[in-house]
Amino acid sequence: MASGGLQLLGFVLAFLGWIGIIISTAMPQWKMASYAGDNIVTAQALYEGLWMSCAMQSTGQIQCKVFDSLLKLESSLQATRALMVAAILLGLVAVFVAVTGMKCMKCMEDDQVKKMRMAVFGGVIFIIAGLAALVATSWFGNRVARAFYDPFTPVNARYEFGSALFIGWAAASLAMLGGAFLCCSCPRRETSYPPTRGYPKNAPSTGKDYV
């Protein structure tokens, strides 16, 4: 029962991490810049994500523009996109695989060994998905930090970490932690030894056996 509870906890954490990865990928707040000009009315906040850039005016109006051409984007941004999409697809596969191996499901009840292996395999896929999202968010965050501290970057063009990065880091951690719990939920096999056979005792020999 303890392994079943650990398995369920791991799946819930990994599933929440996968949902967080999807939300982080879709959010436009991967990096943000806030500045105000001479007139406070013209103050605005700029956001950039993987798919679009947005500007929010002080009046509350938000204008977003989707990136037009994929080929015009930086190679690092394209790689970040690919890693996040790969993390989402891997997480989707991990959900189906892990659900098949859950003890509370009736799938593959006739073969418990394969059922446990499916749960462990789903946990491994969750860990890989979390690693892909962690690499993507950390890489993007490193680029933002380097550009921020670059003295040649204009003041009004310096960006800081957006909320999507923090959500991505937390989601990647949850996915990897949940995957690790799924891998550890498989109970160890107890080594069973065959029962020892008792050797028959030799009957005492009598003198009648000899001629």
Short mmCIF file of C-alpha atoms in Angstrom, two decimals:
data_model
loop_
_atom_site.label_atom_id
_atom_site.label_comp_id
_atom_site.label_asym_id
_atom_site.label_seq_id
_atom_site.Cartn_x
_atom_site.Cartn_y
_atom_site.Cartn_z
CA MET A 1 0.00 0.00 0.00
CA ALA A 2 2.91 2.34 0.74
CA SER A 3 4.29 1.88 -2.78
CA GLY A 4 0.85 2.56 -4.24
CA GLY A 5 0.59 5.86 -2.34
CA LEU A 6 4.08 6.87 -3.48
CA GLN A 7 3.14 5.98 -7.03
CA LEU A 8 -0.01 8.09 -6.91
CA LEU A 9 1.88 11.02 -5.37
CA GLY A 10 4.53 10.79 -8.08
CA PHE A 11 1.94 10.76 -10.85
CA VAL A 12 0.10 13.78 -9.41
CA LEU A 13 3.32 15.79 -9.07
CA ALA A 14 4.51 14.85 -12.55
CA PHE A 15 1.11 15.62 -14.09
CA LEU A 16 1.02 19.05 -12.42
CA GLY A 17 4.54 19.67 -13.69
CA TRP A 18 3.47 18.75 -17.22
CA ILE A 19 0.52 21.16 -17.02
CA GLY A 20 2.91 23.85 -15.79
CA ILE A 21 5.23 23.24 -18.75
CA ILE A 22 2.31 23.76 -21.13
CA ILE A 23 1.29 26.99 -19.37
CA SER A 24 4.86 28.28 -19.36
CA THR A 25 5.28 27.56 -23.07
CA ALA A 26 2.11 29.44 -23.97
CA MET A 27 2.75 32.49 -21.76
CA PRO A 28 4.29 35.60 -23.38
CA GLN A 29 6.06 36.70 -20.16
CA TRP A 30 9.38 34.92 -20.68
CA LYS A 31 11.20 38.23 -20.37
CA MET A 32 9.83 41.63 -19.43
CA ALA A 33 10.94 45.25 -19.41
CA SER A 34 9.25 48.15 -17.66
CA TYR A 35 10.16 51.76 -18.19
CA ALA A 36 8.46 55.14 -18.14
CA GLY A 37 9.16 58.08 -20.36
CA ASP A 38 8.86 61.76 -19.55
CA ASN A 39 5.08 61.49 -19.60
CA ILE A 40 3.61 58.93 -17.20
CA VAL A 41 0.76 58.31 -19.63
CA THR A 42 3.22 56.78 -22.09
CA ALA A 43 4.53 54.27 -19.55
CA GLN A 44 4.33 50.74 -20.79
CA ALA A 45 5.49 47.23 -19.95
CA LEU A 46 7.02 45.06 -22.64
CA TYR A 47 6.83 41.27 -22.66
CA GLU A 48 8.38 38.72 -24.96
CA GLY A 49 7.73 35.00 -25.12
CA LEU A 50 8.44 32.12 -27.43
CA TRP A 51 5.62 32.92 -29.82
CA MET A 52 4.77 36.63 -29.51
CA SER A 53 5.73 39.99 -28.04
CA CYS A 54 3.27 42.14 -26.10
CA ALA A 55 3.10 45.73 -24.86
CA MET A 56 0.82 46.80 -22.04
CA GLN A 57 0.04 50.50 -21.78
CA SER A 58 -0.54 52.31 -18.50
CA THR A 59 -4.20 52.53 -19.44
CA GLY A 60 -4.43 48.71 -19.29
CA GLN A 61 -4.57 48.15 -23.04
CA ILE A 62 -2.51 45.18 -24.23
CA GLN A 63 -1.26 44.74 -27.78
CA CYS A 64 0.41 41.53 -28.87
CA LYS A 65 2.15 40.62 -32.09
CA VAL A 66 2.90 37.07 -33.13
CA PHE A 67 6.35 36.48 -34.56
CA ASP A 68 5.92 36.46 -38.34
CA SER A 69 8.59 34.19 -39.73
CA LEU A 70 10.22 31.20 -38.12
CA LEU A 71 13.37 31.61 -40.19
CA LYS A 72 13.91 35.18 -38.97
CA LEU A 73 14.06 34.12 -35.32
CA GLU A 74 17.29 33.57 -33.46
CA SER A 75 18.59 30.02 -33.43
CA SER A 76 18.57 30.01 -29.63
CA LEU A 77 14.88 30.92 -29.56
CA GLN A 78 14.10 28.20 -32.09
CA ALA A 79 15.99 25.67 -29.94
CA THR A 80 14.09 26.80 -26.84
CA ARG A 81 10.82 26.34 -28.70
CA ALA A 82 11.85 22.87 -29.82
CA LEU A 83 12.85 21.80 -26.32
CA MET A 84 9.61 23.02 -24.76
CA VAL A 85 7.47 21.37 -27.43
CA ALA A 86 9.47 18.16 -27.01
CA ALA A 87 8.90 18.34 -23.25
CA ILE A 88 5.15 18.68 -23.79
CA LEU A 89 5.01 15.74 -26.21
CA LEU A 90 7.16 13.57 -23.95
CA GLY A 91 4.93 14.46 -21.02
CA LEU A 92 1.87 13.43 -22.99
CA VAL A 93 3.42 10.04 -23.73
CA ALA A 94 4.48 9.70 -20.10
CA VAL A 95 0.93 10.33 -18.90
CA PHE A 96 -0.50 7.46 -20.95
CA VAL A 97 2.36 5.11 -20.07
CA ALA A 98 2.25 5.90 -16.36
CA VAL A 99 -1.55 5.60 -16.18
CA THR A 100 -1.29 2.12 -17.68
CA GLY A 101 1.12 1.10 -14.94
CA MET A 102 -0.81 2.62 -12.03
CA LYS A 103 -1.93 0.11 -9.41
CA CYS A 104 -5.35 1.75 -9.19
CA MET A 105 -6.00 1.01 -12.87
CA LYS A 106 -7.27 -2.35 -14.08
CA CYS A 107 -5.05 -2.45 -17.16
CA MET A 108 -2.61 -5.38 -17.34
CA GLU A 109 -3.78 -6.85 -14.05
CA ASP A 110 -2.81 -10.32 -15.19
CA ASP A 111 0.91 -9.39 -15.39
CA GLN A 112 1.98 -7.30 -12.41
CA VAL A 113 5.63 -7.30 -13.44
CA LYS A 114 4.90 -5.59 -16.77
CA LYS A 115 2.48 -3.25 -15.03
CA MET A 116 5.19 -2.07 -12.63
CA ARG A 117 7.64 -1.69 -15.49
CA MET A 118 5.17 0.55 -17.33
CA ALA A 119 4.93 2.83 -14.29
CA VAL A 120 8.72 3.02 -14.00
CA PHE A 121 9.04 3.68 -17.75
CA GLY A 122 6.49 6.49 -17.47
CA GLY A 123 8.51 7.99 -14.62
CA VAL A 124 11.66 7.91 -16.73
CA ILE A 125 9.88 9.74 -19.56
CA PHE A 126 8.61 12.35 -17.09
CA ILE A 127 12.18 12.91 -15.89
CA ILE A 128 13.39 13.38 -19.49
CA ALA A 129 10.56 15.82 -20.18
CA GLY A 130 11.42 17.79 -17.04
CA LEU A 131 15.08 17.90 -18.02
CA ALA A 132 14.19 19.23 -21.49
CA ALA A 133 12.06 22.00 -19.97
CA LEU A 134 14.74 22.80 -17.39
CA VAL A 135 17.42 23.12 -20.06
CA ALA A 136 15.17 25.34 -22.20
CA THR A 137 14.20 27.72 -19.38
CA SER A 138 17.72 27.88 -17.93
CA TRP A 139 19.21 28.56 -21.36
CA PHE A 140 16.71 31.34 -22.03
CA GLY A 141 17.26 32.82 -18.57
CA ASN A 142 21.02 32.80 -19.07
CA ARG A 143 20.62 34.76 -22.31
CA VAL A 144 18.38 37.31 -20.58
CA ALA A 145 20.86 37.76 -17.72
CA ARG A 146 23.84 38.14 -20.05
CA ALA A 147 22.03 40.77 -22.14
CA PHE A 148 20.93 42.62 -18.98
CA TYR A 149 24.48 42.94 -17.65
CA ASP A 150 25.94 43.75 -21.05
CA PRO A 151 27.10 47.40 -20.90
CA PHE A 152 26.39 47.83 -24.61
CA THR A 153 22.68 47.03 -24.17
CA PRO A 154 20.54 50.20 -24.08
CA VAL A 155 18.75 50.86 -20.81
CA ASN A 156 15.31 50.79 -22.39
CA ALA A 157 16.11 47.46 -24.07
CA ARG A 158 17.14 45.52 -20.97
CA TYR A 159 14.83 42.73 -19.99
CA GLU A 160 14.41 40.81 -16.75
CA PHE A 161 13.10 37.36 -15.93
CA GLY A 162 9.41 36.99 -16.64
CA SER A 163 6.87 34.95 -14.70
CA ALA A 164 6.85 32.24 -17.37
CA LEU A 165 10.47 31.38 -16.54
CA PHE A 166 9.70 30.86 -12.85
CA ILE A 167 6.67 28.74 -13.73
CA GLY A 168 8.82 26.72 -16.12
CA TRP A 169 11.49 26.11 -13.49
CA ALA A 170 8.92 25.00 -10.93
CA ALA A 171 7.10 22.82 -13.46
CA ALA A 172 10.31 21.12 -14.58
CA SER A 173 11.22 20.39 -10.97
CA LEU A 174 7.78 18.91 -10.29
CA ALA A 175 7.96 16.72 -13.40
CA MET A 176 11.38 15.35 -12.44
CA LEU A 177 10.41 14.84 -8.80
CA GLY A 178 7.20 13.07 -9.75
CA GLY A 179 9.05 10.91 -12.25
CA ALA A 180 11.57 9.95 -9.58
CA PHE A 181 8.74 8.94 -7.24
CA LEU A 182 7.24 6.81 -9.98
CA CYS A 183 10.57 5.09 -10.51
CA CYS A 184 10.97 4.46 -6.77
CA SER A 185 7.42 3.17 -6.29
CA CYS A 186 8.27 -0.25 -7.69
CA PRO A 187 8.58 -2.61 -4.69
CA ARG A 188 11.70 -4.63 -4.40
CA ARG A 189 11.47 -8.27 -5.15
CA GLU A 190 11.97 -10.48 -2.17
CA THR A 191 14.38 -13.28 -2.85
CA SER A 192 12.65 -16.57 -2.20
CA TYR A 193 14.71 -19.65 -1.57
CA PRO A 194 13.37 -23.14 -2.24
CA PRO A 195 12.55 -25.11 0.90
CA THR A 196 15.35 -27.32 2.05
CA ARG A 197 14.76 -30.97 1.65
CA GLY A 198 15.39 -33.25 4.56
CA TYR A 199 17.70 -36.12 3.80
CA PRO A 200 16.39 -39.54 4.77
CA LYS A 201 18.13 -41.06 7.70
CA ASN A 202 19.94 -44.30 7.03
CA ALA A 203 18.48 -47.19 8.93
CA PRO A 204 20.96 -48.87 11.26
CA SER A 205 22.45 -51.91 9.67
CA THR A 206 21.98 -55.27 11.29
CA GLY A 207 24.01 -58.38 11.03
CA LYS A 208 21.33 -60.09 8.98
CA ASP A 209 22.33 -58.08 5.92
CA TYR A 210 25.59 -59.92 5.64
CA VAL A 211 25.88 -63.54 4.63
#
